[in-house]
Amino acid sequence: MILHEMIDYDTLRVIWWALLGVLLIGFALTDGFDMGAGALLPFVAKTDTERRVVINTVGPVWEGNQVWFILGGGAIFAAWPPLYAVSFSGFYLAMFVVLAAFIVRPVAFKYRSKRDDATWRARWDWALFAGGAVPALIFGVAVGNVLLGVPFYLTDDLMPMYDGSFYGKFLGLLRPFAILAGVVSFSMLLMHGAAWLTLKTEGPIAERARRIGAVAGMTAAGGYALAGLWLAVGIDGFALVNDVVPAGPSNPLFSEVSREGSWLTAYWLRPWIIVAPVMGFVGIALAVMGLRAGREVSTLLWSKMAITGIIASVGLTMFPFILPSTVAPDSSLTVWDASSSHQTLFIMLVCALIFMPLILAYTSWVYKVLWGKVTEADVNENADTLY
Amino acid sequence: MEIGLIELSRLQFAMTAMYHFLFVPLTLGLSILVAIMETVYVMTNRPIWRQMTKFWGTLFGINFVLGVATGITMEFQFGMNWSYYSHYVGDIFGAPLAIEGLMAFFLEATFVGLFFFGWDKLSKVQHLVVAWLVAIGSNFSALWILIANGWMQNPVGAEFNPDTMRMEMTSFFDVVFNEVAQAKFVHTVSAGYVTAAVFVLGVSALYLIQDRHKDLARRSIAVASSFGLAAALSVVVLGDESGYSASHTQKMKLAAIEAMWETEPAPAHFTLVGFPDQEARETHYAVHIPWAMGLIGTRSLTEEIPGINDLVTEAEERIRRGIIAYDALMTIRETRGNVPDEARAVFEQNSDDLGFAFLLKRYVVDPRTATGAQIAQAAEDTIPRVFPLFWAFRFMVALGFSFIAVMAYFFYRASFRNMQFPRWSLYAAVAIIPTPWIAAELGWFVAEFGRQPWTVDGVLPTAMSASHLSIADLLITLAGFILFYTVLFVIEVRLMVKYIRKGPFQDVEETDAWQARHEARLRQTPGAPSPSASPLSTPAE
């Protein structure tokens, strides 16, 4: 097949690097408010009816939202197989905890209100809280570890191996900078969940959500600024040494990598990427003001802009690195040497171009059908059929 | 590589995959049955059909959520536990998984929420469309997963790239239209339809025994038995198609399933029962049916089906060619940028057998240093365990044929005996509820265990595919999954039982209003039968 040569291999790699970002952002924007609302559940809703209101704001949409996570996994597998292989086996136990959260959360949504029993419901409420809070924290910790570099290396057969001090040890992930990144992602998603509840609920629930959301937003902004400062002064970046062949074969061992300078030199090389962190800070500021003033639609939009900016800033800062290695920098995965073949990237792009617009269209339609607030009256009238 | 790690990784994968497949078949079939019921409702406007849609829809929902929850594990487990596999074949295997997300899973998951919460927010036709989108999404999901799995059984449309040390796609078309994948897809979804039909039949029979919800139960049996009969026939026919394609794509698996130790003169006999003895390489107390195997396997009277002993000899030859390919690969790697043409030529000539050299990695680090005895041992390793395959396959086939009989019987009673079912048949229908799950799990066992020692047939051995994790990692997650999945299973079965006991949710007001309108219409048509003349026209009790 010659068709795939219509687009250069290196161009396709950059497109798929951007699409990887789109998927992660799509996941954070949609499933993010589910996780945020789950983490807020015990604090914004006190009575059983209030809790059911919060649960039912996400009840009809969490399944679709969670697919962003699954699609993210599938797309990394298809477009960045070495990344899929190294990261999920390297973060093995952390991934297991995330999976556990994503398994228990759907079940909790579905089964919680199927029995009229306070102990039963309290247990599932706890599961919803943990199912939202724990992944929100772990995703940030994982991103922090990626910025610090991960202790893996590739054998000559490209078998991923892990340094003993790290691999298998969940606690090895909890380095101070990574914890800070976890705090940023947790508080960012808490703010997002609060913005969602402001839009979808009313009365005391919405008021509590707004109060907590404003604090969470300010925490996220502070943590994000601190992380930037830390990257500037305390953490070494990675750089490609030899001339890269952007359209070369996907073998990470073919390139030479050194640890020098700072990640933030990227802002000197490509000044326009400053847009991303600016979006992050401005988005948070406007979302916090919106929460305080009780604005609904605009607050959620600003919160989305903040999340987009923060996630994009990580990818843009690291480009072309995707997963740097501390113990064997030459094994680091980059955009130029960790992708699928030219043909697979092309076929997957065609599929994405066909289906992504469809997905966005029908997802928007579903949100439109479900538009409007969930109230205590709704829950009481439909006590048998709602979550 | 430690064998303990491989075995634990396999155990974990087998457990999570088989557990996931407890929920998938019911989702596949029930989504369609529910959509059919809602279609009847929209076409006839009879509230009983809406009640049926909602009732079976509730049970569908309880099951669906666990299918989704356990499916998440599957999507990530390749990377977590099978990282070398993921690197080695991700270029081909990842694509169908990603397309499944894009095309199918997004569809079903986005609309399933609207199915449950959209009754008052959508028009009747809109809601019906939503129900069908959920059903189509679920079934397309199965298509892409089976394309991925079919490629592991019959790796077409790909070749090895020495620069990237992995398989890369050469033809997306070949991967999608892989004959093994297509036969497996129809076989698997049909099995799902049978599962749902047996489930609906059994629960409805229970209601008839208990003398309640009889209108719902009778109609459900009518839908389930006609749908189930077609599906049961399709399962067996497509199972035969899978066997036929295995006779030229997966010869060793077929020979192991049939315990065919020696190549026999065509047409080979079929061993109905017997006791395969792997050590002695013979089958004790075998009962044969002349000609049958040759006819099923090759659809000819003259073509031979190779036996296990001949296939082992062939494997040994392929291992020797694989060593030549491996040697050329090492030369290519060492002389990068300046590879001698000769090495490339030698490699290309033998690269199809590279995977067979990897079989030696269980015994030596460098396959080139293997002794003759090690090569013979590696060739022997290509035989899967025959006894469990032989019997699992026979149980599955027996169950498959019995489903045809059950569905045909209920279809006959529903269509030609005015929906009257003898009491013994109702008890039998309840008793057989678990059997389609057993058949489905046996089927997966035959497909996956029969492919050993490979993860990708002839390309990558299982022993090389796993991640280099520690035993402790595996034990922690294995214990976690067992604990977690057991708790969820108990909860889900309890909820199912609770909602089956509770019975359908009655739309009393709507039913009465409809009946009044319906009777008024009938009064205007002289000579029309009274609404309760046939069981199919009675509204809810």
PDB file of N, CA, C and O in Angstrom, chain B residues 264-307:
ATOM      1  N   GLU B 264      -2.973 -39.845   9.130  1.00  0.00           N
ATOM      2  CA  GLU B 264      -3.656 -41.040   8.630  1.00  0.00           C
ATOM      3  C   GLU B 264      -4.034 -40.860   7.173  1.00  0.00           C
ATOM      4  O   GLU B 264      -4.190 -39.740   6.714  1.00  0.00           O
ATOM      5  N   PRO B 265      -4.215 -41.995   6.486  1.00  0.00           N
ATOM      6  CA  PRO B 265      -4.635 -41.866   5.084  1.00  0.00           C
ATOM      7  C   PRO B 265      -5.995 -41.164   4.989  1.00  0.00           C
ATOM      8  O   PRO B 265      -6.870 -41.436   5.801  1.00  0.00           O
ATOM      9  N   ALA B 266      -6.133 -40.266   4.020  1.00  0.00           N
ATOM     10  CA  ALA B 266      -7.379 -39.501   3.891  1.00  0.00           C
ATOM     11  C   ALA B 266      -8.499 -40.422   3.411  1.00  0.00           C
ATOM     12  O   ALA B 266      -8.226 -41.372   2.675  1.00  0.00           O
ATOM     13  N   PRO B 267      -9.759 -40.187   3.788  1.00  0.00           N
ATOM     14  CA  PRO B 267     -10.202 -39.243   4.810  1.00  0.00           C
ATOM     15  C   PRO B 267     -10.052 -39.828   6.213  1.00  0.00           C
ATOM     16  O   PRO B 267     -10.457 -40.967   6.437  1.00  0.00           O
ATOM     17  N   ALA B 268      -9.487 -39.032   7.123  1.00  0.00           N
ATOM     18  CA  ALA B 268      -9.172 -39.518   8.466  1.00  0.00           C
ATOM     19  C   ALA B 268     -10.447 -39.785   9.258  1.00  0.00           C
ATOM     20  O   ALA B 268     -11.471 -39.161   9.025  1.00  0.00           O
ATOM     21  N   HIS B 269     -10.335 -40.722  10.230  1.00  0.00           N
ATOM     22  CA  HIS B 269     -11.494 -40.972  11.094  1.00  0.00           C
ATOM     23  C   HIS B 269     -11.542 -39.937  12.210  1.00  0.00           C
ATOM     24  O   HIS B 269     -10.544 -39.286  12.528  1.00  0.00           O
ATOM     25  N   PHE B 270     -12.720 -39.808  12.805  1.00  0.00           N
ATOM     26  CA  PHE B 270     -12.916 -38.881  13.912  1.00  0.00           C
ATOM     27  C   PHE B 270     -12.990 -39.685  15.194  1.00  0.00           C
ATOM     28  O   PHE B 270     -13.716 -40.676  15.268  1.00  0.00           O
ATOM     29  N   THR B 271     -12.209 -39.258  16.219  1.00  0.00           N
ATOM     30  CA  THR B 271     -12.243 -39.964  17.495  1.00  0.00           C
ATOM     31  C   THR B 271     -13.337 -39.355  18.356  1.00  0.00           C
ATOM     32  O   THR B 271     -13.223 -38.208  18.790  1.00  0.00           O
ATOM     33  N   LEU B 272     -14.390 -40.129  18.574  1.00  0.00           N
ATOM     34  CA  LEU B 272     -15.535 -39.591  19.317  1.00  0.00           C
ATOM     35  C   LEU B 272     -15.178 -39.423  20.790  1.00  0.00           C
ATOM     36  O   LEU B 272     -15.337 -38.345  21.357  1.00  0.00           O
ATOM     37  N   VAL B 273     -14.700 -40.497  21.415  1.00  0.00           N
ATOM     38  CA  VAL B 273     -14.220 -40.419  22.794  1.00  0.00           C
ATOM     39  C   VAL B 273     -12.971 -41.280  22.910  1.00  0.00           C
ATOM     40  O   VAL B 273     -12.684 -42.083  22.020  1.00  0.00           O
ATOM     41  N   GLY B 274     -12.248 -41.100  24.028  1.00  0.00           N
ATOM     42  CA  GLY B 274     -11.033 -41.878  24.238  1.00  0.00           C
ATOM     43  C   GLY B 274     -10.204 -41.224  25.317  1.00  0.00           C
ATOM     44  O   GLY B 274     -10.585 -40.163  25.843  1.00  0.00           O
ATOM     45  N   PHE B 275      -9.071 -41.831  25.676  1.00  0.00           N
ATOM     46  CA  PHE B 275      -8.201 -41.266  26.694  1.00  0.00           C
ATOM     47  C   PHE B 275      -6.824 -40.987  26.116  1.00  0.00           C
ATOM     48  O   PHE B 275      -5.981 -41.871  26.071  1.00  0.00           O
ATOM     49  N   PRO B 276      -6.592 -39.751  25.671  1.00  0.00           N
ATOM     50  CA  PRO B 276      -5.298 -39.423  25.075  1.00  0.00           C
ATOM     51  C   PRO B 276      -4.192 -39.526  26.113  1.00  0.00           C
ATOM     52  O   PRO B 276      -4.357 -39.055  27.243  1.00  0.00           O
ATOM     53  N   ASP B 277      -3.094 -40.146  25.730  1.00  0.00           N
ATOM     54  CA  ASP B 277      -1.952 -40.342  26.619  1.00  0.00           C
ATOM     55  C   ASP B 277      -0.755 -39.646  25.981  1.00  0.00           C
ATOM     56  O   ASP B 277      -0.206 -40.114  24.992  1.00  0.00           O
ATOM     57  N   GLN B 278      -0.379 -38.488  26.558  1.00  0.00           N
ATOM     58  CA  GLN B 278       0.658 -37.674  25.935  1.00  0.00           C
ATOM     59  C   GLN B 278       2.021 -38.359  25.954  1.00  0.00           C
ATOM     60  O   GLN B 278       2.786 -38.249  25.005  1.00  0.00           O
ATOM     61  N   GLU B 279       2.312 -39.084  27.055  1.00  0.00           N
ATOM     62  CA  GLU B 279       3.606 -39.749  27.166  1.00  0.00           C
ATOM     63  C   GLU B 279       3.784 -40.778  26.051  1.00  0.00           C
ATOM     64  O   GLU B 279       4.797 -40.798  25.366  1.00  0.00           O
ATOM     65  N   ALA B 280       2.776 -41.628  25.928  1.00  0.00           N
ATOM     66  CA  ALA B 280       2.877 -42.726  24.969  1.00  0.00           C
ATOM     67  C   ALA B 280       2.513 -42.280  23.554  1.00  0.00           C
ATOM     68  O   ALA B 280       2.717 -43.024  22.602  1.00  0.00           O
ATOM     69  N   ARG B 281       2.000 -41.068  23.450  1.00  0.00           N
ATOM     70  CA  ARG B 281       1.514 -40.543  22.178  1.00  0.00           C
ATOM     71  C   ARG B 281       0.541 -41.511  21.507  1.00  0.00           C
ATOM     72  O   ARG B 281       0.708 -41.904  20.353  1.00  0.00           O
ATOM     73  N   GLU B 282      -0.460 -41.923  22.288  1.00  0.00           N
ATOM     74  CA  GLU B 282      -1.553 -42.672  21.684  1.00  0.00           C
ATOM     75  C   GLU B 282      -2.821 -42.438  22.498  1.00  0.00           C
ATOM     76  O   GLU B 282      -2.763 -41.902  23.607  1.00  0.00           O
ATOM     77  N   THR B 283      -3.963 -42.800  21.924  1.00  0.00           N
ATOM     78  CA  THR B 283      -5.227 -42.584  22.593  1.00  0.00           C
ATOM     79  C   THR B 283      -5.823 -43.939  22.955  1.00  0.00           C
ATOM     80  O   THR B 283      -6.083 -44.754  22.074  1.00  0.00           O
ATOM     81  N   HIS B 284      -5.988 -44.171  24.278  1.00  0.00           N
ATOM     82  CA  HIS B 284      -6.526 -45.464  24.713  1.00  0.00           C
ATOM     83  C   HIS B 284      -8.039 -45.479  24.582  1.00  0.00           C
ATOM     84  O   HIS B 284      -8.698 -44.457  24.723  1.00  0.00           O
ATOM     85  N   TYR B 285      -8.579 -46.684  24.399  1.00  0.00           N
ATOM     86  CA  TYR B 285     -10.038 -46.904  24.364  1.00  0.00           C
ATOM     87  C   TYR B 285     -10.747 -45.970  23.401  1.00  0.00           C
ATOM     88  O   TYR B 285     -11.826 -45.455  23.675  1.00  0.00           O
ATOM     89  N   ALA B 286     -10.117 -45.652  22.268  1.00  0.00           N
ATOM     90  CA  ALA B 286     -10.710 -44.696  21.346  1.00  0.00           C
ATOM     91  C   ALA B 286     -11.894 -45.305  20.590  1.00  0.00           C
ATOM     92  O   ALA B 286     -11.859 -46.470  20.203  1.00  0.00           O
ATOM     93  N   VAL B 287     -12.955 -44.500  20.451  1.00  0.00           N
ATOM     94  CA  VAL B 287     -14.095 -44.895  19.623  1.00  0.00           C
ATOM     95  C   VAL B 287     -14.059 -44.023  18.365  1.00  0.00           C
ATOM     96  O   VAL B 287     -14.098 -42.797  18.463  1.00  0.00           O
ATOM     97  N   HIS B 288     -13.937 -44.643  17.198  1.00  0.00           N
ATOM     98  CA  HIS B 288     -13.751 -43.874  15.976  1.00  0.00           C
ATOM     99  C   HIS B 288     -15.008 -43.804  15.137  1.00  0.00           C
ATOM    100  O   HIS B 288     -15.814 -44.725  15.134  1.00  0.00           O
ATOM    101  N   ILE B 289     -15.153 -42.713  14.409  1.00  0.00           N
ATOM    102  CA  ILE B 289     -16.166 -42.628  13.352  1.00  0.00           C
ATOM    103  C   ILE B 289     -15.397 -42.496  12.041  1.00  0.00           C
ATOM    104  O   ILE B 289     -14.693 -41.491  11.842  1.00  0.00           O
ATOM    105  N   PRO B 290     -15.498 -43.492  11.159  1.00  0.00           N
ATOM    106  CA  PRO B 290     -14.698 -43.438   9.934  1.00  0.00           C
ATOM    107  C   PRO B 290     -15.023 -42.200   9.089  1.00  0.00           C
ATOM    108  O   PRO B 290     -16.177 -41.747   9.070  1.00  0.00           O
ATOM    109  N   TRP B 291     -14.013 -41.665   8.437  1.00  0.00           N
ATOM    110  CA  TRP B 291     -14.148 -40.578   7.459  1.00  0.00           C
ATOM    111  C   TRP B 291     -14.478 -39.213   8.041  1.00  0.00           C
ATOM    112  O   TRP B 291     -14.205 -38.197   7.403  1.00  0.00           O
ATOM    113  N   ALA B 292     -15.104 -39.172   9.228  1.00  0.00           N
ATOM    114  CA  ALA B 292     -15.713 -37.913   9.678  1.00  0.00           C
ATOM    115  C   ALA B 292     -14.689 -36.780   9.796  1.00  0.00           C
ATOM    116  O   ALA B 292     -14.926 -35.657   9.360  1.00  0.00           O
ATOM    117  N   MET B 293     -13.499 -37.076  10.379  1.00  0.00           N
ATOM    118  CA  MET B 293     -12.520 -36.005  10.596  1.00  0.00           C
ATOM    119  C   MET B 293     -12.045 -35.419   9.269  1.00  0.00           C
ATOM    120  O   MET B 293     -11.927 -34.204   9.099  1.00  0.00           O
ATOM    121  N   GLY B 294     -11.781 -36.296   8.323  1.00  0.00           N
ATOM    122  CA  GLY B 294     -11.319 -35.814   7.019  1.00  0.00           C
ATOM    123  C   GLY B 294     -12.353 -34.906   6.373  1.00  0.00           C
ATOM    124  O   GLY B 294     -12.013 -33.869   5.799  1.00  0.00           O
ATOM    125  N   LEU B 295     -13.623 -35.288   6.510  1.00  0.00           N
ATOM    126  CA  LEU B 295     -14.679 -34.483   5.889  1.00  0.00           C
ATOM    127  C   LEU B 295     -14.824 -33.134   6.577  1.00  0.00           C
ATOM    128  O   LEU B 295     -14.937 -32.093   5.927  1.00  0.00           O
ATOM    129  N   ILE B 296     -14.819 -33.125   7.935  1.00  0.00           N
ATOM    130  CA  ILE B 296     -14.993 -31.864   8.664  1.00  0.00           C
ATOM    131  C   ILE B 296     -13.777 -30.967   8.451  1.00  0.00           C
ATOM    132  O   ILE B 296     -13.890 -29.769   8.193  1.00  0.00           O
ATOM    133  N   GLY B 297     -12.600 -31.574   8.578  1.00  0.00           N
ATOM    134  CA  GLY B 297     -11.371 -30.777   8.589  1.00  0.00           C
ATOM    135  C   GLY B 297     -10.984 -30.247   7.221  1.00  0.00           C
ATOM    136  O   GLY B 297     -10.502 -29.119   7.097  1.00  0.00           O
ATOM    137  N   THR B 298     -11.155 -31.064   6.172  1.00  0.00           N
ATOM    138  CA  THR B 298     -10.656 -30.627   4.859  1.00  0.00           C
ATOM    139  C   THR B 298     -11.766 -30.482   3.834  1.00  0.00           C
ATOM    140  O   THR B 298     -11.554 -29.948   2.759  1.00  0.00           O
ATOM    141  N   ARG B 299     -12.963 -30.966   4.171  1.00  0.00           N
ATOM    142  CA  ARG B 299     -14.088 -30.971   3.229  1.00  0.00           C
ATOM    143  C   ARG B 299     -13.683 -31.648   1.922  1.00  0.00           C
ATOM    144  O   ARG B 299     -14.035 -31.190   0.839  1.00  0.00           O
ATOM    145  N   SER B 300     -12.873 -32.684   2.030  1.00  0.00           N
ATOM    146  CA  SER B 300     -12.507 -33.447   0.841  1.00  0.00           C
ATOM    147  C   SER B 300     -12.250 -34.885   1.276  1.00  0.00           C
ATOM    148  O   SER B 300     -12.143 -35.174   2.475  1.00  0.00           O
ATOM    149  N   LEU B 301     -12.155 -35.779   0.301  1.00  0.00           N
ATOM    150  CA  LEU B 301     -11.904 -37.183   0.620  1.00  0.00           C
ATOM    151  C   LEU B 301     -10.442 -37.562   0.417  1.00  0.00           C
ATOM    152  O   LEU B 301     -10.034 -38.659   0.744  1.00  0.00           O
ATOM    153  N   THR B 302      -9.675 -36.628  -0.132  1.00  0.00           N
ATOM    154  CA  THR B 302      -8.321 -36.987  -0.516  1.00  0.00           C
ATOM    155  C   THR B 302      -7.243 -36.235   0.257  1.00  0.00           C
ATOM    156  O   THR B 302      -6.102 -36.671   0.321  1.00  0.00           O
ATOM    157  N   GLU B 303      -7.598 -35.100   0.860  1.00  0.00           N
ATOM    158  CA  GLU B 303      -6.580 -34.292   1.526  1.00  0.00           C
ATOM    159  C   GLU B 303      -6.229 -34.891   2.883  1.00  0.00           C
ATOM    160  O   GLU B 303      -7.119 -35.310   3.623  1.00  0.00           O
ATOM    161  N   GLU B 304      -4.953 -34.912   3.222  1.00  0.00           N
ATOM    162  CA  GLU B 304      -4.541 -35.476   4.503  1.00  0.00           C
ATOM    163  C   GLU B 304      -4.492 -34.410   5.587  1.00  0.00           C
ATOM    164  O   GLU B 304      -4.179 -33.260   5.317  1.00  0.00           O
ATOM    165  N   ILE B 305      -4.802 -34.818   6.827  1.00  0.00           N
ATOM    166  CA  ILE B 305      -4.610 -33.923   7.966  1.00  0.00           C
ATOM    167  C   ILE B 305      -3.378 -34.411   8.705  1.00  0.00           C
ATOM    168  O   ILE B 305      -3.330 -35.561   9.127  1.00  0.00           O
ATOM    169  N   PRO B 306      -2.359 -33.543   8.866  1.00  0.00           N
ATOM    170  CA  PRO B 306      -1.127 -34.022   9.499  1.00  0.00           C
ATOM    171  C   PRO B 306      -1.325 -34.329  10.972  1.00  0.00           C
ATOM    172  O   PRO B 306      -2.027 -33.607  11.680  1.00  0.00           O
ATOM    173  N   GLY B 307      -0.696 -35.400  11.437  1.00  0.00           N
ATOM    174  CA  GLY B 307      -0.763 -35.784  12.840  1.00  0.00           C
ATOM    175  C   GLY B 307       0.325 -35.105  13.651  1.00  0.00           C
ATOM    176  O   GLY B 307       1.230 -34.450  13.108  1.00  0.00           O
TER     177      GLY B 307
END
